[in-house]
Short mmCIF file of C-alpha atoms in Angstrom, two decimals:
data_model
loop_
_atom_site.label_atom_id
_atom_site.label_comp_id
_atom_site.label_asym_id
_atom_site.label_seq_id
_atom_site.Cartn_x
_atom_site.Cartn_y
_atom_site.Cartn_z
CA UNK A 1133 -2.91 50.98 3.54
CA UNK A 1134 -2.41 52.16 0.02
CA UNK A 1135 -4.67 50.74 -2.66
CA UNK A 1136 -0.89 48.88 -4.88
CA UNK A 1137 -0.21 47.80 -1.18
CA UNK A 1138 -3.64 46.02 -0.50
CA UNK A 1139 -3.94 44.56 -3.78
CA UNK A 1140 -0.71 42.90 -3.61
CA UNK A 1141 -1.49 41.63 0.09
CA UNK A 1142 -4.55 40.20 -1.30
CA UNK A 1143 -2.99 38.68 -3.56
CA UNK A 1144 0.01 37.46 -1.59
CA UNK A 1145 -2.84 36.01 0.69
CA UNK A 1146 -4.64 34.17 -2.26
CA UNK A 1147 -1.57 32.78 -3.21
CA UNK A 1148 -1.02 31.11 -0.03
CA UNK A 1149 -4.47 29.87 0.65
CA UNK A 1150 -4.14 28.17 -2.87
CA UNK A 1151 -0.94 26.44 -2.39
CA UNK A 1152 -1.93 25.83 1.21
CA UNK A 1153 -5.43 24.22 -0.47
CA UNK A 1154 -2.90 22.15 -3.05
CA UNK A 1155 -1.07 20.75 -0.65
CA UNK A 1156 -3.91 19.05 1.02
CA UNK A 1157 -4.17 15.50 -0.66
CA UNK A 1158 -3.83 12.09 0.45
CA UNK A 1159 -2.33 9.38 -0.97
CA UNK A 1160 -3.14 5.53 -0.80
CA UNK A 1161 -1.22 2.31 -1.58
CA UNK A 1162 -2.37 -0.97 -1.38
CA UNK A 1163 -0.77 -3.85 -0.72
CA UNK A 1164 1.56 -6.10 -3.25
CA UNK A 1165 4.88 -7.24 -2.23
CA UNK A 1166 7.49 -7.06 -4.53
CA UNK A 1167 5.24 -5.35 -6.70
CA UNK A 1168 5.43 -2.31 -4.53
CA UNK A 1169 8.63 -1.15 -6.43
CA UNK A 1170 5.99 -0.31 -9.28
CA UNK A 1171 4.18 1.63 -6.50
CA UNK A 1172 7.11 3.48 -6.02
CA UNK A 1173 7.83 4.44 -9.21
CA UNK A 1174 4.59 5.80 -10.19
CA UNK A 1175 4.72 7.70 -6.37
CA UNK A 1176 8.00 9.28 -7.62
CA UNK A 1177 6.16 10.59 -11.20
CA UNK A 1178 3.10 11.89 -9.13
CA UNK A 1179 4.96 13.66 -7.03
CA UNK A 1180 7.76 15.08 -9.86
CA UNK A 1181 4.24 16.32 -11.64
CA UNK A 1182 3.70 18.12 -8.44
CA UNK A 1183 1.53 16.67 -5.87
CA UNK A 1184 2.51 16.58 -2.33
CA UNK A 1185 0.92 14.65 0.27
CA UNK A 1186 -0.59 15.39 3.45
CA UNK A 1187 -1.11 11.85 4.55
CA UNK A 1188 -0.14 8.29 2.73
CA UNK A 1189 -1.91 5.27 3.81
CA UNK A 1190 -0.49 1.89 3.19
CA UNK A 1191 -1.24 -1.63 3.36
CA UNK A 1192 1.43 -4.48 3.38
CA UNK A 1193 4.11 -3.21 0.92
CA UNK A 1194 1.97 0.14 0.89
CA UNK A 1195 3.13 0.70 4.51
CA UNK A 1196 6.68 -0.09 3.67
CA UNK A 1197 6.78 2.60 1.07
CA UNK A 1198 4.36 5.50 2.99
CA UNK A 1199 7.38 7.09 5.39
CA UNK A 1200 9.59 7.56 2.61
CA UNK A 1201 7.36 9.57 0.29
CA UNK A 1202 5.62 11.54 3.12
CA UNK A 1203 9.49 13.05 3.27
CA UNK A 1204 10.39 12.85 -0.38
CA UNK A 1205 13.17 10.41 -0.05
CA UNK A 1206 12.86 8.72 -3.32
CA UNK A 1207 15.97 7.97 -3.88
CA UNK A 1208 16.90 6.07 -0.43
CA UNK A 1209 13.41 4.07 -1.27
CA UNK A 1210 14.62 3.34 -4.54
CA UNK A 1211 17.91 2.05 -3.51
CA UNK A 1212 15.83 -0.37 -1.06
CA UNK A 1213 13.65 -1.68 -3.31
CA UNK A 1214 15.89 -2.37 -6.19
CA UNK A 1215 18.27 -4.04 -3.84
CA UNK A 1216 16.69 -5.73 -1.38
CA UNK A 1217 16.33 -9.86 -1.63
CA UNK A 1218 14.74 -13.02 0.26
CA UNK A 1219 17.76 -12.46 2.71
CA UNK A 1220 17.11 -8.85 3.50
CA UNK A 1221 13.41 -9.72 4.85
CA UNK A 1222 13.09 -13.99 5.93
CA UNK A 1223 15.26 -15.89 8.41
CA UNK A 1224 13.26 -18.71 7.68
CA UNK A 1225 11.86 -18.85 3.65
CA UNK A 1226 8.73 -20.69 3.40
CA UNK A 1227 9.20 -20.42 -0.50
CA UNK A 1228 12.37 -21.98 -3.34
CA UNK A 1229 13.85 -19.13 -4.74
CA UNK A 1230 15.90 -21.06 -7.47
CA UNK A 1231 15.43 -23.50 -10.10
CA UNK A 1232 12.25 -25.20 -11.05
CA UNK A 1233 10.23 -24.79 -8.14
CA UNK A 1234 11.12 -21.07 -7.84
CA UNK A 1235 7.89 -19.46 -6.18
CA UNK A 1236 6.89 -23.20 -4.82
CA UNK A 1237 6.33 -23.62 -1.28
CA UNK A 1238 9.33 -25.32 0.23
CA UNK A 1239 7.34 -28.93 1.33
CA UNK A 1240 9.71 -30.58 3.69
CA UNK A 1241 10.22 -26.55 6.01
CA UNK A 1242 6.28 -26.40 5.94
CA UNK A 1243 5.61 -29.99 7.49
CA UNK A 1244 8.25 -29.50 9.90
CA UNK A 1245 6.90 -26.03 11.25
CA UNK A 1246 3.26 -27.24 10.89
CA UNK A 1247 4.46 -30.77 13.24
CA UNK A 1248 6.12 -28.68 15.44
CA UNK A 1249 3.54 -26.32 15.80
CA UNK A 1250 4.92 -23.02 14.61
CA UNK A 1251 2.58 -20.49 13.74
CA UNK A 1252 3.37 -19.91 9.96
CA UNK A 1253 5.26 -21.56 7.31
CA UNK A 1254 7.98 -18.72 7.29
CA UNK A 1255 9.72 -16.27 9.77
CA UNK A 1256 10.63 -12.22 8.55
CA UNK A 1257 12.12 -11.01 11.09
CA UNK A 1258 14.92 -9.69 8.87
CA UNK A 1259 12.48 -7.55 7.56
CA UNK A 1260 12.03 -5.78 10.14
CA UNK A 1261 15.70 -4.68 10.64
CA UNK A 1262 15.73 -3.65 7.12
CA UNK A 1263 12.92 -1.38 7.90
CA UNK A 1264 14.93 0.60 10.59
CA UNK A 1265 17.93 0.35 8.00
CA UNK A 1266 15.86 2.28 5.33
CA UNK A 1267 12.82 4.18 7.48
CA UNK A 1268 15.29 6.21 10.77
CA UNK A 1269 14.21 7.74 14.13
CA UNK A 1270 15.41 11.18 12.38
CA UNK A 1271 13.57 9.90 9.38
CA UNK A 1272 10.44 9.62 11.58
CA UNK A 1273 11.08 12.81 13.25
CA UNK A 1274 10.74 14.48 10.40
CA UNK A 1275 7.33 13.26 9.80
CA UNK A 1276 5.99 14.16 13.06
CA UNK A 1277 7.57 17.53 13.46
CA UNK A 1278 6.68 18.82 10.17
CA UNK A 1279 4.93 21.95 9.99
CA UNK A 1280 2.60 20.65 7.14
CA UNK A 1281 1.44 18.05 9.77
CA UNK A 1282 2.68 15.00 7.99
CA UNK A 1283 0.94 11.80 8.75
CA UNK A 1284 1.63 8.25 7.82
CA UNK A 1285 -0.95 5.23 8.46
CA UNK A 1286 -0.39 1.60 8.72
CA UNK A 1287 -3.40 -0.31 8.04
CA UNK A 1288 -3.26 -3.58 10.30
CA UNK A 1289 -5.54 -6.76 11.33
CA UNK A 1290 -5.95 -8.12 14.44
CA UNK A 1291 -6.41 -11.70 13.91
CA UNK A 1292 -7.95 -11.92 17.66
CA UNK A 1293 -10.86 -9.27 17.25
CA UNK A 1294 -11.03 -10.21 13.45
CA UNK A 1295 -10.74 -6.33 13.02
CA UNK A 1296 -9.27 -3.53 10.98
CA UNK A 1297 -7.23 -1.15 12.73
CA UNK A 1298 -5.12 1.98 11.65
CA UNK A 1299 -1.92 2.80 13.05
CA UNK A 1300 -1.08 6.98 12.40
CA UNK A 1301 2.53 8.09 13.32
CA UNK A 1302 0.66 10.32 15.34
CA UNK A 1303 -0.31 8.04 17.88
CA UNK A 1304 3.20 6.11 18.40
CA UNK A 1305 7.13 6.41 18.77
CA UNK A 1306 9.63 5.26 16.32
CA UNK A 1307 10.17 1.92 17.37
CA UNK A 1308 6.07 1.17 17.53
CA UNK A 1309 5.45 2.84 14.27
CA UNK A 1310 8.42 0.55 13.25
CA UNK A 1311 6.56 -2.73 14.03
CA UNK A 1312 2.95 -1.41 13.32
CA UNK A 1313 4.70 -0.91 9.53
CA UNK A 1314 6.17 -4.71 10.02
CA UNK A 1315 2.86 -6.20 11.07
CA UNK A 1316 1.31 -4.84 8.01
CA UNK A 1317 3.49 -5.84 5.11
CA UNK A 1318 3.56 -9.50 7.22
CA UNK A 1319 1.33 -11.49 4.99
CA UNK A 1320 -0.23 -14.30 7.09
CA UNK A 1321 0.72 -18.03 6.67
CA UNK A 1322 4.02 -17.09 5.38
CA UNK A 1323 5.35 -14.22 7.38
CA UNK A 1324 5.84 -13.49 10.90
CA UNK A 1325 3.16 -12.82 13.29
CA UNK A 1326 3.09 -9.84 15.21
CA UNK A 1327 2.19 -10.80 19.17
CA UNK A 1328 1.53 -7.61 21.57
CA UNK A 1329 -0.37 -8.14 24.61
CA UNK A 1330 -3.47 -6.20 25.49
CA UNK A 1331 -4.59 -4.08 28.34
CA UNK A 1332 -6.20 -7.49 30.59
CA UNK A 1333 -2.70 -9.45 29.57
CA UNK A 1334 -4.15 -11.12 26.81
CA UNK A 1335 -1.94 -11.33 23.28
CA UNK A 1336 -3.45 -10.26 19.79
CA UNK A 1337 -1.59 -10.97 16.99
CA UNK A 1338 -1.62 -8.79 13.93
CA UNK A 1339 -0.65 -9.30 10.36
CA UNK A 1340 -0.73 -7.37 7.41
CA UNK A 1341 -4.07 -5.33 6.79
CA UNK A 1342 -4.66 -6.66 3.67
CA UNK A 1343 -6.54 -9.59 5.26
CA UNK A 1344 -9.32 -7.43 5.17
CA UNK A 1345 -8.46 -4.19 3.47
CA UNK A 1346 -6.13 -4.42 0.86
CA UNK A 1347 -6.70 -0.66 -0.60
CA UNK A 1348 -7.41 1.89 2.52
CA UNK A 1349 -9.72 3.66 0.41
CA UNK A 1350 -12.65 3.99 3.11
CA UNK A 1351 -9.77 5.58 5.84
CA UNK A 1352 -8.25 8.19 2.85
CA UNK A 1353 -11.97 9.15 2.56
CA UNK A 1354 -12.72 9.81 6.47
CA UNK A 1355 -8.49 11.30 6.80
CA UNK A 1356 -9.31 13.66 3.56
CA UNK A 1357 -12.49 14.98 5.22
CA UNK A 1358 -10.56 15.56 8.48
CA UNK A 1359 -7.81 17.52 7.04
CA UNK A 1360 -10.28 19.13 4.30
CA UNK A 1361 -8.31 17.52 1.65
CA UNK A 1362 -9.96 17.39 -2.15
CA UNK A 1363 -8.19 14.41 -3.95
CA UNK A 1364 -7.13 11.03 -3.10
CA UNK A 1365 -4.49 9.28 -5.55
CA UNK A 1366 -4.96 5.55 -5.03
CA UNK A 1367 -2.10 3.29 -6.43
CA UNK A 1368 -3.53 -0.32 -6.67
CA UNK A 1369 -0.70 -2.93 -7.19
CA UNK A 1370 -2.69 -5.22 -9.59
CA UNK A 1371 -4.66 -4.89 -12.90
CA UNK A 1372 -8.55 -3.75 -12.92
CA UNK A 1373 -9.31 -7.22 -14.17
CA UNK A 1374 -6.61 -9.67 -12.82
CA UNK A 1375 -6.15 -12.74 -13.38
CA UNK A 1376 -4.02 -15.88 -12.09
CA UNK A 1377 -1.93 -18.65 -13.77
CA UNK A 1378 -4.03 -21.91 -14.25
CA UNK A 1379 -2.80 -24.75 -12.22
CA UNK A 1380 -1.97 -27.51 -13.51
CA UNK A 1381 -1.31 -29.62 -11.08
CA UNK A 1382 -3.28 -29.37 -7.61
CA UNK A 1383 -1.35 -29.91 -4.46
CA UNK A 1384 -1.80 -29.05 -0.66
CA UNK A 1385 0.49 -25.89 -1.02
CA UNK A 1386 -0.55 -25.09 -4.15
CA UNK A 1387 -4.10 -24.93 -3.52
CA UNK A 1388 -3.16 -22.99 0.05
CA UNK A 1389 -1.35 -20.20 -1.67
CA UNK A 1390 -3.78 -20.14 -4.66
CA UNK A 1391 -6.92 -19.77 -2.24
CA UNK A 1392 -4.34 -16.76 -0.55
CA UNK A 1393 -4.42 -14.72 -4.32
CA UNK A 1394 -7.86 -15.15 -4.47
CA UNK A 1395 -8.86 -14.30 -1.07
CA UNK A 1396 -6.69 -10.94 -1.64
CA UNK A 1397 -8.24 -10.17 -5.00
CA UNK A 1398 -11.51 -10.54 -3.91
CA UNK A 1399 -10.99 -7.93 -0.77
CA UNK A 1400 -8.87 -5.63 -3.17
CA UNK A 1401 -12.40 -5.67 -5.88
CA UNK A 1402 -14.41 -4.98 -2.85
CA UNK A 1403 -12.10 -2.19 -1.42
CA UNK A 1404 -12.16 -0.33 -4.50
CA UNK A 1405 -15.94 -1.04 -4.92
CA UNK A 1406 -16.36 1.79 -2.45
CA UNK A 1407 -15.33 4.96 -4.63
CA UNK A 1408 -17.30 3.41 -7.39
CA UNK A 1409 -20.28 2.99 -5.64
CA UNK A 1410 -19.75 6.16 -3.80
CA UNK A 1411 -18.75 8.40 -6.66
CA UNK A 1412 -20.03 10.36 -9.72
CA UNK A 1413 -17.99 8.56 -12.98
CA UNK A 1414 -16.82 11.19 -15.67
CA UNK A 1415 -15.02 10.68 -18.48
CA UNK A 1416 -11.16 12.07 -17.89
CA UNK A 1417 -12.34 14.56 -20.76
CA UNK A 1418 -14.91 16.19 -19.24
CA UNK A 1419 -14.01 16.17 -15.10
CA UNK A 1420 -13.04 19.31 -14.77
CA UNK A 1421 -11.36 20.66 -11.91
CA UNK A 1422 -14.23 23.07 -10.55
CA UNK A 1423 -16.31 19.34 -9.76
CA UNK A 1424 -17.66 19.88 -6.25
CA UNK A 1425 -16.21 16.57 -3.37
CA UNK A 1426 -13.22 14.54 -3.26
CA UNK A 1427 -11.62 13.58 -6.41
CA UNK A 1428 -10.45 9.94 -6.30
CA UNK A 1429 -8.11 9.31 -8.78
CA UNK A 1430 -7.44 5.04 -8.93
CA UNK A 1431 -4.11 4.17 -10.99
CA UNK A 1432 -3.64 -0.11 -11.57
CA UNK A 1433 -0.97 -1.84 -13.11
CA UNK A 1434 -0.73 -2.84 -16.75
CA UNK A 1435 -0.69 -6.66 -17.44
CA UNK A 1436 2.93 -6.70 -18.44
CA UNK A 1437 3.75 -5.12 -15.13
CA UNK A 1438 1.61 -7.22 -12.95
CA UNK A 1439 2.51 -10.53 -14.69
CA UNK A 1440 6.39 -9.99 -14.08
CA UNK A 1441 5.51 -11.62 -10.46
CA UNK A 1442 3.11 -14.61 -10.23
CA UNK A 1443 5.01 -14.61 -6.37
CA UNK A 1444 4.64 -11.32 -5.14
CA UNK A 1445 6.73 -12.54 -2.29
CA UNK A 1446 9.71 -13.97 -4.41
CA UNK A 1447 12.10 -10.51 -4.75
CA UNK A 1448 14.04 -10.49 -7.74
CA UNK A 1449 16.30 -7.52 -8.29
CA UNK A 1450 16.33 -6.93 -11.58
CA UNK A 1451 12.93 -7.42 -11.98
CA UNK A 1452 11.93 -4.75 -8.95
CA UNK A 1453 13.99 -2.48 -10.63
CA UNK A 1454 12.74 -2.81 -14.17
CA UNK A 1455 8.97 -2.35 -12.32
CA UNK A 1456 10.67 1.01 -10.83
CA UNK A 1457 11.10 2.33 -14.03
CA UNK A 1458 7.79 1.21 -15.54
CA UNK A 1459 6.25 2.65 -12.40
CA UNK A 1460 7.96 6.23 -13.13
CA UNK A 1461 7.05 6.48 -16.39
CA UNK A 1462 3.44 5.25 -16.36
CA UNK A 1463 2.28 9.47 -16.24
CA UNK A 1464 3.75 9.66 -19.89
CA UNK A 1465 2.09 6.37 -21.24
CA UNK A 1466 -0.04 6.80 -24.50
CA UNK A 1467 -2.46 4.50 -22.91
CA UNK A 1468 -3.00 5.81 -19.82
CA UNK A 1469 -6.35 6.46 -19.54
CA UNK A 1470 -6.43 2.04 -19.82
CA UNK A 1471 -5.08 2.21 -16.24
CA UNK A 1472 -6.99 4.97 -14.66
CA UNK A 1473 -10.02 5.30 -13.33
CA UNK A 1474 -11.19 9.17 -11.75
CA UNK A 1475 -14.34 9.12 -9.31
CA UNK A 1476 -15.76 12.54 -7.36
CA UNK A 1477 -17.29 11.77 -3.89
CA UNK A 1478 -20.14 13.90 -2.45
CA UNK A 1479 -18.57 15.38 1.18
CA UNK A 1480 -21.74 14.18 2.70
CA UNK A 1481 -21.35 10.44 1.38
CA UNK A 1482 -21.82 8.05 3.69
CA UNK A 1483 -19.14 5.33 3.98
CA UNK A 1484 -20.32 1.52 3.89
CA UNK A 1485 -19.25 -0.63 6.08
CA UNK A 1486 -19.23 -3.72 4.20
CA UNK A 1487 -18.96 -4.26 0.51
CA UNK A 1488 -19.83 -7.22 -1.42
CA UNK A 1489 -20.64 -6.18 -4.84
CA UNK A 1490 -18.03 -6.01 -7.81
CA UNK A 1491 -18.87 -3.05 -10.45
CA UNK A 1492 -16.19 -3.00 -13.94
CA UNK A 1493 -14.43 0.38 -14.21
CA UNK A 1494 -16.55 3.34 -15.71
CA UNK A 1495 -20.28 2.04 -14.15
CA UNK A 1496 -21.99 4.27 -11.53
#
């Protein structure tokens, strides 16, 4: 081979290994309801700025967006979550959408299905046939026969086994993968349950993962060392420091769907408490892109953004799509770097099992 020749080949082979290397990120969304068209948005910018992704695990609304970006189909998940309403997801609404108890349990529907013994205070089934509207067998298809080995995960709890589990489209047909993405955006107490019996006959019933893992963080970190991936973007539907609306007047249903937010806050601090603890913290300045590990790189809603729904599971339309927008242009915010936090995570790290203590953004 001629020297011109074997130079170019070289370089021809460099080339490839690099965008090959590139193309080997993950991407993780936690759970949020309605906020998730915020998710969306911002999943849209990072991947316009050009970052593909390997693998995308979700939680709850996190799930409901993951098949559509693995594929690029922004615009079909845009259309879905800046359309869809209360109608589109519950046959039975455990919350009043309208006037001045908008976001208030509905009293009389809850003591009815808790006297008659019904498992939650709400039924969304309807959601799950809006799924199959937006996420298609060919859609699907395209995720398992891709030749960059796509791979979405649905990050689930069994209620029985009080357990964490992680559903890959690698493991399950369409229509499993279907209700494995159902289960998880189904928050409990409000939402459907999700009954499937086991091998000795006996049912489990899961329900959306962010029970007890609101961000996926500790799965991205075992999938990125699996596929030899170097970054992790993590898109957390809340603010670094949230914090809820006082009550002013404590009922029954007030207090159950207050001790809900703070239940899911809590596991969502402790979630993220893992790349903290696990990671080296740089300034964005000086983390340059020769660092050695897996980059984390943790985006979280501004304030404004978070605050537009107290209900994450009241869906306004005009509101989801305004959050769209703010999503997609949070890259080109002046204050960023308020909303971003960037870890690096020794390959040899070992992953805790539980977490229990709360760090603030920038401590190591």
């Amino acid at each position: 081979m001629k020297p011109k020749t074997t130079i170019l080949a070289a370089l021809l082979l460099f080339a490839i290994a690099h965008f090959t290397h590139a193309q080997e990120r993950v991407l993780v969304i936690s759970g949020g309801g309605a906020r998730g068209a915020w998710g969306g948005g911002l999943a849209q910018a990072l991947y316009e700025s050009g970052r593909n992704y390997r693998a995308v695990i979700g939680t709850s609304t996190g799930s409901l967006l993951a098949p559509m970006i693995a594929i690029d189909s922004f615009a079909r998940l845009e259309e879905a979550y800046t359309s869809v309403t209360h109608k589109d997801i519950f046959n039975v609404r455990p919350f009043y959408t309208k006037g001045k108890k908008k976001g208030q349990v509905r009293g009389l529907n809850a003591f009815w299905r808790i006297i008659t013994g019904r498992k939650t205070l709400g039924e969304s089934k309807r959601l799950r046939k809006t799924i199959k509207t937006y996420f298609t067998e060919t859609d699907f298809n395209a995720i398992t026969r891709s030749p960059d080995s796509l791979e979405i995960i649905a990050t689930v709890v069994n209620l029985q086994a009080d357990s964490v589990e992680y559903k890959s489209s690698r493991d399950f047909g369409y229509e499993q993968m279907v209700n494995w993405v159902w289960a998880s955006a189904n928050q409990p107490v409000f939402m459907s349950l999700y009954k499937l019996k086991d091998e000795e006959g006996e049912k489990d019933y899961y329900a959306d993962g962010g029970v007890k893992e609101n961000v996926p963080i500790r799965k991205a970190i075992m999938t990125a060392r699996e596929i030899g991936a170097r970054e992790i973007d993590v898109i957390i539907h809340s603010t670094d420091q949230p914090s809820l609306d006082p009550m002013h007047k404590l009922r029954i249903l007030k207090l159950l769907a207050r001790t809900i937010d703070l239940f899911s806050t809590e596991v969502r601090e402790n979630d993220v408490d893992i790349a903290r603890l696990l990671g080296r913290v740089a300034g964005l300045e000086s983390l340059g892109e020769e660092a050695e590990g897996i980059r984390v790189n943790v985006y979280y809603m501004p304030p404004e953004d978070y605050n537009e729904f107290p209900n994450s599971l009241l869906f306004e339309k005009d509101k989801m799509a305004e959050l769209w927008a703010s999503g997609r242009n949070m890259l080109s915010r002046p204050d960023l770097d308020r909303y971003r936090a960037e870890y690096v995570i020794d390959q040899g790290s070992v992953i805790p099992v539980d977490m229990s203590i709360s760090l603030p953004i920038g401590s190591n």
